[in-house]
Short mmCIF file of C-alpha atoms and ligand atoms in Angstrom, two decimals:
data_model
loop_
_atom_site.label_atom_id
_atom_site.label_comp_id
_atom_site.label_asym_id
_atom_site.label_seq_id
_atom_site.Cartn_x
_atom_site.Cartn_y
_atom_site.Cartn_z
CA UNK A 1 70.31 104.91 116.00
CA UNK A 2 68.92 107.53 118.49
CA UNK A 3 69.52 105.02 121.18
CA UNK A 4 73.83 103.38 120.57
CA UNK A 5 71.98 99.55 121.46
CA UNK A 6 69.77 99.98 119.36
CA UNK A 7 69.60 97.14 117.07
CA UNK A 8 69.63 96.69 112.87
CA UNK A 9 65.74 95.86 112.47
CA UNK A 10 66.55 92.97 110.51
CA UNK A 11 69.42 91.62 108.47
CA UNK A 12 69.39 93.08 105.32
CA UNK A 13 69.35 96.16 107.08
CA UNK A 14 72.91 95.31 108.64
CA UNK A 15 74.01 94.98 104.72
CA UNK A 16 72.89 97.60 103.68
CA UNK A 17 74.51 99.52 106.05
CA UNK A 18 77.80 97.36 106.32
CA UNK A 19 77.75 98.34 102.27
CA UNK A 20 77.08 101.96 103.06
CA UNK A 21 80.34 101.67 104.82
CA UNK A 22 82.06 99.88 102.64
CA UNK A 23 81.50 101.19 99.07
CA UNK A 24 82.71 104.43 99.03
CA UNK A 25 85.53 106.73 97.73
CA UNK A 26 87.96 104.22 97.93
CA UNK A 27 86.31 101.94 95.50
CA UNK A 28 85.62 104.57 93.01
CA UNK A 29 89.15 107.22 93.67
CA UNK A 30 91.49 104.91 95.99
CA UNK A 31 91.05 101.62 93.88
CA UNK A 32 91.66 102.89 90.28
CA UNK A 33 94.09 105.10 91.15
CA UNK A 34 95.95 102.65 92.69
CA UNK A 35 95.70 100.46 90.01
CA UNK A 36 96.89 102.88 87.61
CA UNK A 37 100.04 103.47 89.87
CA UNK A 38 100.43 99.95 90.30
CA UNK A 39 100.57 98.62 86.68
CA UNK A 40 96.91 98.05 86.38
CA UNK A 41 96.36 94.27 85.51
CA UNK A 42 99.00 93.04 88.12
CA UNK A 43 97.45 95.47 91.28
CA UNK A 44 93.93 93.98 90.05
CA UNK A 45 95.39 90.04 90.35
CA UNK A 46 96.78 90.65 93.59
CA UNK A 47 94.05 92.86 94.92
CA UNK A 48 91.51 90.14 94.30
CA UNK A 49 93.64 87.86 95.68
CA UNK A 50 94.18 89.76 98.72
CA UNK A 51 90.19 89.80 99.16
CA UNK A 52 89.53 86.50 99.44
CA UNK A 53 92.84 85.22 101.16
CA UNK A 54 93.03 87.83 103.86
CA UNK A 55 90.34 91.02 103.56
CA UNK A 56 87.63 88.51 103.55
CA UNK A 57 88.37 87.01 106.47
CA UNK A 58 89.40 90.16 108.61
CA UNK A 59 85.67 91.16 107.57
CA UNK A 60 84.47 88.14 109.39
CA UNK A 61 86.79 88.59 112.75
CA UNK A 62 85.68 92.10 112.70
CA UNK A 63 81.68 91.57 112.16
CA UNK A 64 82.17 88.57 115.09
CA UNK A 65 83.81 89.90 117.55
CA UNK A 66 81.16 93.01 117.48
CA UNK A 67 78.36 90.53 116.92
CA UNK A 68 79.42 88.76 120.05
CA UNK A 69 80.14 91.45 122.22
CA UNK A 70 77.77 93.38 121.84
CA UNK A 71 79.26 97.02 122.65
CA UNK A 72 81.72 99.68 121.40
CA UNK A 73 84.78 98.57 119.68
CA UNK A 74 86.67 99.75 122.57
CA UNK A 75 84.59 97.55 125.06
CA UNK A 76 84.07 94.93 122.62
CA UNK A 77 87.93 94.31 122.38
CA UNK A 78 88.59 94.36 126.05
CA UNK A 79 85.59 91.85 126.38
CA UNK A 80 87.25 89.53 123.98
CA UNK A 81 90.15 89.61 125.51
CA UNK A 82 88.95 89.72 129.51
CA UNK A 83 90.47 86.50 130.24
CA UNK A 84 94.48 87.23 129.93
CA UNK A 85 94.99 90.94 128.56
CA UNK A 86 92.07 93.46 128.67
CA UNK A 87 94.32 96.45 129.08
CA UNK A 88 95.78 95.17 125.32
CA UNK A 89 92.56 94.96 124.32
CA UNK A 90 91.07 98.23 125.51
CA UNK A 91 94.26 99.64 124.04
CA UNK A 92 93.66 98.47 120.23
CA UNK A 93 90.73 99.33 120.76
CA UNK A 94 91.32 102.63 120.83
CA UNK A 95 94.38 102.36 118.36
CA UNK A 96 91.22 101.98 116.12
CA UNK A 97 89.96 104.74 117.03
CA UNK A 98 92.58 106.93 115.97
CA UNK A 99 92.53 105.34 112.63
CA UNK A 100 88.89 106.16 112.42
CA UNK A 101 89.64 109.77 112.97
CA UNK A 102 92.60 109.56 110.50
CA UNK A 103 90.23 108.03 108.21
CA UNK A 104 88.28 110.95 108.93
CA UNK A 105 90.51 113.30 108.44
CA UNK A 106 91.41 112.78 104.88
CA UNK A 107 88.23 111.66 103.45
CA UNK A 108 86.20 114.16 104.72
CA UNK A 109 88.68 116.40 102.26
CA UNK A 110 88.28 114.08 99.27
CA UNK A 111 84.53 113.81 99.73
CA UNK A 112 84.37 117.68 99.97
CA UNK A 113 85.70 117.74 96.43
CA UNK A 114 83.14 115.49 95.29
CA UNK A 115 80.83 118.65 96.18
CA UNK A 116 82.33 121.03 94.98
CA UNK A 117 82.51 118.83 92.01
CA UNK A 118 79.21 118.69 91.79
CA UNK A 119 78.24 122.39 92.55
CA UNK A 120 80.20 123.49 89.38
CA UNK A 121 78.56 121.29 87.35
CA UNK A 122 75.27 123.17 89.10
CA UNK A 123 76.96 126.39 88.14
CA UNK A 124 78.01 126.09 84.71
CA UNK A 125 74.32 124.66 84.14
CA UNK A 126 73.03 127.96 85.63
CA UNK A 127 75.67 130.14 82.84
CA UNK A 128 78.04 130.61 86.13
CA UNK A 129 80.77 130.04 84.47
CA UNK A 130 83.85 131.86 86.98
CA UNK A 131 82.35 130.07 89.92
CA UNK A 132 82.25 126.59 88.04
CA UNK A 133 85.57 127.10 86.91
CA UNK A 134 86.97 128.08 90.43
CA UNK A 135 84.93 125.31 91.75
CA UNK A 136 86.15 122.65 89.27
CA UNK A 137 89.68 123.90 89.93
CA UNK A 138 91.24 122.59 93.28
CA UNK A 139 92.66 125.15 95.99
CA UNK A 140 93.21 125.39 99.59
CA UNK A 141 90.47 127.75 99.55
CA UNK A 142 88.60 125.64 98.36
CA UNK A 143 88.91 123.16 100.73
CA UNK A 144 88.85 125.36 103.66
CA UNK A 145 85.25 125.43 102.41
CA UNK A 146 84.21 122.08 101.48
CA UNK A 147 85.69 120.06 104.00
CA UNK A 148 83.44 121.69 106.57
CA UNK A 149 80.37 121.86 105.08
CA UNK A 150 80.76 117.90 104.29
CA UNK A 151 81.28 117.22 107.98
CA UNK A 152 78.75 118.84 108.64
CA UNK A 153 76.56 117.18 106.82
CA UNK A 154 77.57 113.97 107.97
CA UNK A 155 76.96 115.22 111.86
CA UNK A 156 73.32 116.36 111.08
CA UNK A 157 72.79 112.97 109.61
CA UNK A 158 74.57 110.88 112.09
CA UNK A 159 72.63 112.89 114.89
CA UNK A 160 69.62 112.73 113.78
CA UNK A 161 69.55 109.00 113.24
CA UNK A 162 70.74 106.97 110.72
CA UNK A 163 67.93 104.65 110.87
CA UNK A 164 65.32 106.39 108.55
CA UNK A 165 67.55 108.32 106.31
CA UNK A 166 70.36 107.60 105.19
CA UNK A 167 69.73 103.21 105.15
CA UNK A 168 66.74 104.12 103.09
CA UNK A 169 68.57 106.47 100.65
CA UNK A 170 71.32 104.37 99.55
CA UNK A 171 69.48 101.63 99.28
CA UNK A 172 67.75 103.50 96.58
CA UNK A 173 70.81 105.06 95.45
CA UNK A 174 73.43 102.90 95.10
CA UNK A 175 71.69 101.12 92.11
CA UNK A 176 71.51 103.82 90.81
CA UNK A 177 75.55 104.63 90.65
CA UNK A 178 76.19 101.52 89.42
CA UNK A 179 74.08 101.85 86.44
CA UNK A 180 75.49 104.80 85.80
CA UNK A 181 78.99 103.48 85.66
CA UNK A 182 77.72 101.25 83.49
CA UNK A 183 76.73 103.49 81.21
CA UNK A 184 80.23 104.99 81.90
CA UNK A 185 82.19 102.47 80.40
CA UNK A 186 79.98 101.81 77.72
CA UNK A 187 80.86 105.42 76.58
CA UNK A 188 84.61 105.49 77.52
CA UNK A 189 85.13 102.37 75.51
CA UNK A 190 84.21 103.87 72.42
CA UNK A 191 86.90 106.45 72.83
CA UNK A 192 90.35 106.59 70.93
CA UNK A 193 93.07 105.47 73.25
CA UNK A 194 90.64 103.67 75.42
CA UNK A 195 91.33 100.08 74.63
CA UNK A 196 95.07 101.21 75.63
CA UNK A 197 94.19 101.58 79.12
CA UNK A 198 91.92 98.10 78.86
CA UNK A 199 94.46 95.99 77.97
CA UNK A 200 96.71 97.50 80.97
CA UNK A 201 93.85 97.21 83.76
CA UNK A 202 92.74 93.49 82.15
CA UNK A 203 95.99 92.09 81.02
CA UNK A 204 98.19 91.31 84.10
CA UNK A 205 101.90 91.70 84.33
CA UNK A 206 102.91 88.76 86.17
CA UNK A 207 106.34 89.92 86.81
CA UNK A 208 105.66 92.42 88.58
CA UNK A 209 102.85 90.61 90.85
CA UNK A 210 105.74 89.58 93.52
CA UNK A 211 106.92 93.35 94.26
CA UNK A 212 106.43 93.94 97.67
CA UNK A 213 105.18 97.72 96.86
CA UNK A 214 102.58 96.30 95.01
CA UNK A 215 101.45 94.10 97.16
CA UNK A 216 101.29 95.87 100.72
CA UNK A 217 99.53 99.08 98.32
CA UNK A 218 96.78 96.36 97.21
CA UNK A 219 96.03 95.20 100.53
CA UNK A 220 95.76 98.01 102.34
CA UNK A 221 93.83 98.75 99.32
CA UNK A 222 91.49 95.66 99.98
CA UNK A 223 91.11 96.59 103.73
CA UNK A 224 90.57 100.20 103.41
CA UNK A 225 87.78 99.34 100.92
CA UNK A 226 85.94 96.69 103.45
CA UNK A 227 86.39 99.47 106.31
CA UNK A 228 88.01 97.03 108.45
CA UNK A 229 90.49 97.93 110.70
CA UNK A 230 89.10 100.82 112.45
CA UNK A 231 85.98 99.63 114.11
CA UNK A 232 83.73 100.80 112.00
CA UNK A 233 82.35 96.99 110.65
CA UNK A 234 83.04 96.33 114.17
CA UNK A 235 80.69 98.60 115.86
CA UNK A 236 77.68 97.81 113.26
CA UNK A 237 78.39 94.15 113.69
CA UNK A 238 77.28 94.92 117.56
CA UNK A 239 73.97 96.86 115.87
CA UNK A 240 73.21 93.32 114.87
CA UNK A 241 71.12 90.50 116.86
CA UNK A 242 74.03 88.30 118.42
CA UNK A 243 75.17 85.03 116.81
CA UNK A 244 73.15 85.53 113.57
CA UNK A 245 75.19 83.28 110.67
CA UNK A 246 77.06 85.94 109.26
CA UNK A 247 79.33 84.51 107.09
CA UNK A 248 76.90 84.31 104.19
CA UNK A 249 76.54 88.31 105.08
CA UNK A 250 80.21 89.29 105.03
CA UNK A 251 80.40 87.44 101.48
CA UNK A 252 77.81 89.58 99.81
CA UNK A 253 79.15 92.88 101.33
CA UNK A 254 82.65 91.79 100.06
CA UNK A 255 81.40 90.77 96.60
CA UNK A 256 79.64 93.96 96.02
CA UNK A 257 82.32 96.24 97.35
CA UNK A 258 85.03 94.29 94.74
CA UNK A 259 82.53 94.35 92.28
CA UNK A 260 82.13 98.19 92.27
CA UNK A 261 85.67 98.69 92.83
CA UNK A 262 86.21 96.75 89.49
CA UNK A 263 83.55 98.82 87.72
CA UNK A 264 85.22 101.86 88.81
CA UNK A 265 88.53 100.78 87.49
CA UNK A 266 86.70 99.96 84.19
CA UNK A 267 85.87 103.32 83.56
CA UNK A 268 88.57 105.53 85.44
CA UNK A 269 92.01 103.83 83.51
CA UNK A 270 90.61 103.62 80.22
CA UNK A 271 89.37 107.46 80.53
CA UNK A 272 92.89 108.25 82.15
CA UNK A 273 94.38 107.00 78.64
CA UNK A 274 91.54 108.84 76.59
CA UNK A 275 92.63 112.10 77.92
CA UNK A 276 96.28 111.23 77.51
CA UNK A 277 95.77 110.22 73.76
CA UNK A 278 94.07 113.49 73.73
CA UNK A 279 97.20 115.20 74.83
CA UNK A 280 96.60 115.55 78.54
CA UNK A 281 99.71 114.56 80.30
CA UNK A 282 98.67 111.75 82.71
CA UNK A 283 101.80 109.36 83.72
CA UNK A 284 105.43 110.99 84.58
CA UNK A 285 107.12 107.83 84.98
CA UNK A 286 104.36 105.25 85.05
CA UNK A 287 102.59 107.04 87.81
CA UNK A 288 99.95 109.49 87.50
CA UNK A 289 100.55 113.27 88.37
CA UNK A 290 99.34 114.76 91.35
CA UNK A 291 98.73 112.19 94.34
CA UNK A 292 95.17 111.19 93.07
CA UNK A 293 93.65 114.36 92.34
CA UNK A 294 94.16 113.78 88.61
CA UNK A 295 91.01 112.03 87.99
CA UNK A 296 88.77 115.16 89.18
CA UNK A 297 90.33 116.68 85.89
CA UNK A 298 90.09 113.22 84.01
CA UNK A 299 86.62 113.00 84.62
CA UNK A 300 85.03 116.43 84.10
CA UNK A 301 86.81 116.46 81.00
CA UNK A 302 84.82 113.23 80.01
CA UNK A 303 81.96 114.91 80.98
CA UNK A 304 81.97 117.54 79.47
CA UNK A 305 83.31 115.72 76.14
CA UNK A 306 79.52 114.48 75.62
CA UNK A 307 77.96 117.73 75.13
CA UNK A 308 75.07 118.83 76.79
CA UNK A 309 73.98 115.58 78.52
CA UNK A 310 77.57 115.89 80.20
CA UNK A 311 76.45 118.42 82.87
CA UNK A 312 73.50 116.14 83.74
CA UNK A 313 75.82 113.40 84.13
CA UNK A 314 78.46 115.21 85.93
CA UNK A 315 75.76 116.33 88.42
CA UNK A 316 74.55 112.60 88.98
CA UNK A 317 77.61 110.87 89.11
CA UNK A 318 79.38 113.52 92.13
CA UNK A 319 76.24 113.65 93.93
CA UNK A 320 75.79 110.25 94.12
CA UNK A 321 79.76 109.86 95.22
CA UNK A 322 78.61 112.38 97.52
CA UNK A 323 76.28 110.09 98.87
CA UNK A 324 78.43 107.36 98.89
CA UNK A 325 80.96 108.75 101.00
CA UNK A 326 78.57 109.95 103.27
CA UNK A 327 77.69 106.31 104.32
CA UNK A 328 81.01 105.65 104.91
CA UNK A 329 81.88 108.44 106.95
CA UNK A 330 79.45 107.56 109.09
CA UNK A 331 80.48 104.36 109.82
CA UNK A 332 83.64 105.62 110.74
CA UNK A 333 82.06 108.31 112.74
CA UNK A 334 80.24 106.05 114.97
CA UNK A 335 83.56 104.29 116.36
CA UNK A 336 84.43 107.39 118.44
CA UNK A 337 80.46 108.42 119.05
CA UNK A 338 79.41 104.92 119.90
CA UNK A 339 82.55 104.80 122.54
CA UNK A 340 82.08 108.38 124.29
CA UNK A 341 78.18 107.54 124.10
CA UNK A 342 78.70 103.78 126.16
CA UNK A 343 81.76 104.44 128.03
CA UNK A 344 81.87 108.21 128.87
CA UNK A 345 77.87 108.49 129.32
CA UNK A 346 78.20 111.35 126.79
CA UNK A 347 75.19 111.94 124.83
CA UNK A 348 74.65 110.87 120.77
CA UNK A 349 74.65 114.80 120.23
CA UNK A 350 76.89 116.27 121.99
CA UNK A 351 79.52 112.62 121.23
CA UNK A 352 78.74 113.85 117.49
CA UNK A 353 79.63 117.35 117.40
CA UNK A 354 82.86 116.73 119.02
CA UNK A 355 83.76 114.29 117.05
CA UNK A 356 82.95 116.52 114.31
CA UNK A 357 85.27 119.42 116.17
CA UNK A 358 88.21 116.92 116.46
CA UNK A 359 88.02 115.95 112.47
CA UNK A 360 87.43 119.65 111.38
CA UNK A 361 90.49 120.25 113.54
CA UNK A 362 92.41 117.39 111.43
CA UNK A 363 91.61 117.67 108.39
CA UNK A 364 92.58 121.46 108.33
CA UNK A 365 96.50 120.31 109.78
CA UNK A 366 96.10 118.34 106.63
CA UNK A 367 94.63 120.93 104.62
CA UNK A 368 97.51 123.14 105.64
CA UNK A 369 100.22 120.93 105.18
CA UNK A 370 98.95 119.01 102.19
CA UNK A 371 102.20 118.03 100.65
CA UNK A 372 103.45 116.44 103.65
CA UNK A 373 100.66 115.06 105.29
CA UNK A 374 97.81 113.93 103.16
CA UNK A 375 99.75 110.72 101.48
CA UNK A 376 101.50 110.26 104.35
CA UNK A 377 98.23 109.65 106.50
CA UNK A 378 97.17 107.84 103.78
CA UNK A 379 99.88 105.20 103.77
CA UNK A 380 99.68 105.11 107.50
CA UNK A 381 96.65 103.93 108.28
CA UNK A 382 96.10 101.67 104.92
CA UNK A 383 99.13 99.94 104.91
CA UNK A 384 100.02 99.81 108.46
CA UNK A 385 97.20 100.34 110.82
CA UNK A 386 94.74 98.42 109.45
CA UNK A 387 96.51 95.12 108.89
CA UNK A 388 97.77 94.94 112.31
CA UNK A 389 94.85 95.84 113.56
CA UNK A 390 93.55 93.08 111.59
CA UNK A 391 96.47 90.96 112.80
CA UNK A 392 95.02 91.91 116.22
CA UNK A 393 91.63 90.92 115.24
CA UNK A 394 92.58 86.94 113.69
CA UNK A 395 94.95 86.50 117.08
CA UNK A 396 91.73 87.69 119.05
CA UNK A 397 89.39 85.22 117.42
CA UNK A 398 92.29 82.47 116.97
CA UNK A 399 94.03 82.44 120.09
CA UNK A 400 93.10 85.23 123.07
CA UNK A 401 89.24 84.76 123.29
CA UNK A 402 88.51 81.71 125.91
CA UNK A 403 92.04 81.75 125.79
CA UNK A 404 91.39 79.21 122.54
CA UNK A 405 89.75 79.31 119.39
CA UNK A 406 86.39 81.05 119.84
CA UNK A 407 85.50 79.78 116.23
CA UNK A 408 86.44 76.02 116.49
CA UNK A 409 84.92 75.90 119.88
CA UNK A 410 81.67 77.10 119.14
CA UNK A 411 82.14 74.83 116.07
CA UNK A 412 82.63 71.92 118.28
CA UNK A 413 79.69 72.87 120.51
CA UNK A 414 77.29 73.00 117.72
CA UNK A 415 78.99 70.51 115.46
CA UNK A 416 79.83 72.44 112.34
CA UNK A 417 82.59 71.12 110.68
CA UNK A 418 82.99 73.96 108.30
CA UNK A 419 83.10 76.45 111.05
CA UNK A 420 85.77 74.66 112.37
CA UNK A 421 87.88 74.25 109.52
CA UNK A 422 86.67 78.11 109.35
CA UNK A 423 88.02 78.44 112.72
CA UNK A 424 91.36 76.79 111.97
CA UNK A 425 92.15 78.92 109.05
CA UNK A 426 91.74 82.27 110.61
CA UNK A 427 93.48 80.89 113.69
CA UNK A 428 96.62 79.97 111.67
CA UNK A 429 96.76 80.74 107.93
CA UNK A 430 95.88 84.25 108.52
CA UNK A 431 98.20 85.62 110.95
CA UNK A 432 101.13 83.86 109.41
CA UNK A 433 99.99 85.34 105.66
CA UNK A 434 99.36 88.45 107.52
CA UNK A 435 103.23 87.95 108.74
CA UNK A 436 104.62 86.80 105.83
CA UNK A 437 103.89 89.90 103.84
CA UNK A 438 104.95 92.72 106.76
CA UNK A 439 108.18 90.90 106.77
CA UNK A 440 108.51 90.49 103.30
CA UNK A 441 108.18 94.63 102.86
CA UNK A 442 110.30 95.18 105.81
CA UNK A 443 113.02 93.47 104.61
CA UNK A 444 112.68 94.37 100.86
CA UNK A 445 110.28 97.37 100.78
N1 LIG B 1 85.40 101.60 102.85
C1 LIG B 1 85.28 102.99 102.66
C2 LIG B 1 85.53 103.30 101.18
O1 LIG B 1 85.87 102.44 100.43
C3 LIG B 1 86.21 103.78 103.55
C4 LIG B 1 86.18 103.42 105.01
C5 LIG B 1 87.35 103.00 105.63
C6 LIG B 1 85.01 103.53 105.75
C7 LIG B 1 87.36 102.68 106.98
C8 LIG B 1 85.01 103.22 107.11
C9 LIG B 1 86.17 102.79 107.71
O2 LIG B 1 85.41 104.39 100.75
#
């Protein structure tokens, strides 16, 4: 992408990408621990449920309305909404943007644990044993140094081009983290105190599936993990050739982000109950210690429980999460590039490295207020920014573009009755769901 129109070569290359962005750290961190502070088996129901009622089809609104416009999420919203309120439109637009540099700002932390992760696994292979320790052992010190070197590995990538590297690698990649998982489980499950944590990820709790807590954590669960909300689907949806069918697209990128999100459960809350049955303490008061850095002790601790293969593993499994969050940082990363790029005449370099200056400077406020601010962002953008922007997005499609419904008018004009009926739902169902739930927390939440 040395060139911001520049185009996906061909369609599978958009899904490969749109999965890049997708599949990340909040399938394999955010989702299971999420689902171990949400009663496991109920958070699953509802999260699923949330997919395919509402994630699903923000994916969609999100993918078209780039796909159509053809430009910057910025642009692209004030295009869509030219004909009664582009100054709104401009406006979300860059309301997304902020979320993409708040979505920046703590994953770029999390993702430089992953490294460091790694590295001590390196280390401890190489008879370092202080440094693995210190590296296995979080600190701010720690993450005044990985945070940085993580963004800026992401900015040599993202300036370079994405095109050749990083599509290529994760193609090749990814497979490979889900067989590992695989061979994950297969191991955890044969653990004492594993079947435990099974039966509380499998076995839903239907009483608790109507708490409102629940519900709002598992969809902005659902929309962190399908990157919508921010731009980010947004922006490669304009990467692709306009009016391509995408609907059969945005199902596979869905299905293989909830099917990796389920894997990762698999393996992280049965291994959370291992190490408690091994006298690790795990849950004060049915929610796990230390705002979801727990499972970087959880896991090396499983890795290290299979001997000497463990370090091999351990290696594998960060880098590759490495990896993983790499492609979605980028996505997220192109929002604010693509915009200063199209709209400020900036160019791709010199858009990416102050970008990169902007989310250094972020992340370390978080870094240096941790207590206060990392959850807090968290819960900001998941379970309030992106739904409304998503709100945004259905009322968009439904109701502001043409000043009617894009979808059922474009259904009419080609006669496709399932578009229509396509149409219809996101016009109506949607936004009221949408609704239902925001008033539902803030009158009970
Ligand atoms: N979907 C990514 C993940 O699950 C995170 C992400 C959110 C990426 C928003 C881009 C935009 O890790």
């Amino acid at each position: 992408m040395t060139n911001v129109r520049d185009s996906f070569h061909s369609r599978i290359g958009f899904v490969l990408a749109a999965a890049g962005s997708a599949i990340g750290l909040g399938n394999i961190w955010g989702f299971p621990t999420q689902a171990a502070n949400n009663g496991g088996g109920a958070f699953l129901f509802v999260y699923l449920l949330v997919t395919l009622l509402l994630a699903l089809p923000a994916l969609y609104a999100e993918i078209y309305i780039g796909n159509q416009a053809q430009r910057n999420p910025v642009s692209a919203l004030e295009y869509a909404c030219k004909d009664s309120c582009p100054s709104v439109g401009r406006m979300a637009g860059k309301i997304g943007l902020v979320g993409a540099l708040m979505m920046l700002s703590f994953y770029t932390i999390v993702a430089g644990w992953m490294l460091a992760h790694a590295l001590s696994a390196v280390t401890e292979l190489l008879g370092l044993i202080d440094l693995s320790h210190w590296l296995s052992t979080s600190s701010t010190l720690r993450n005044v140094i990985f945070t940085p070197i993580f963004i800026l590995l992401g900015a040599t990538i993202i300036h370079q081009g994405v095109h050749a590297g990083i599509e290529k690698w994760s193609a090749r990649l990814m497979p490979l983290l889900l067989i590992m998982l695989i061979g994950l489980i297969i191991y955890i499950l044969q653990q004492d105190g594993a079947s435990e944590g099974l039966a509380l990820y499998l076995i839903p709790d239907f009483s608790q599936v109507l708490n409102s807590k629940l519900i709002i954590s598992a969809m902005g669960q659902a929309f962190f993990s399908l990157s919508i909300g921010v731009g980010g689907m947004m922006v490669y949806g304009s990467y692709m050739q306009k009016d391509k069918d995408i609907g059969k697209l945005v199902l596979s990128i869905a299905a293989l982000d909830t099917f990796i999100a389920f894997m990762a459960g698999l393996l992280i809350i049965p291994a959370l109950f291992v190490a408690q049955h091994s006298g690790q303490q795990v849950f004060v008061d049915h929610h796990l210690i230390g705002e979801g850095q727990l499972i970087f002790q959880i896991l090396p601790t499983l890795f290290e429980s299979m001997g000497a293969i463990g370090l091999i593993v351990a290696i594998g499994f960060f880098s590759l999460l490495s990896i993983a969050a790499l492609t979605s940082t980028i996505s997220s990363t192109e929002v604010p590039v693509s915009y200063l790029v199209e709209d400020k005449g900036m160019s791709r370099p010199k858009a990416t490295w102050l970008v990169s200056l902007v989310v250094l400077i972020a992340s370390m406020l978080l870094i240096a207020n941790f207590d206060a601010l990392f959850g807090l962002v968290i819960r900001l953008l998941t379970t309030i920014m992106q739904p409304l922007m998503c709100l945004f997005y259905f009322i968009v499609v439904g109701w502001i573009w043409n000043r009617g419904n894009k979808l059922s008018d474009k259904a009419l004009q080609e006669n496709k009755p399932k578009l229509k009926l396509w149409g219809n739902y996101l016009r109506f169902v949607c936004p009221i769901l949408l609704t239902v739930v925001f008033v539902n927390v803030a009158f009970t939440g």
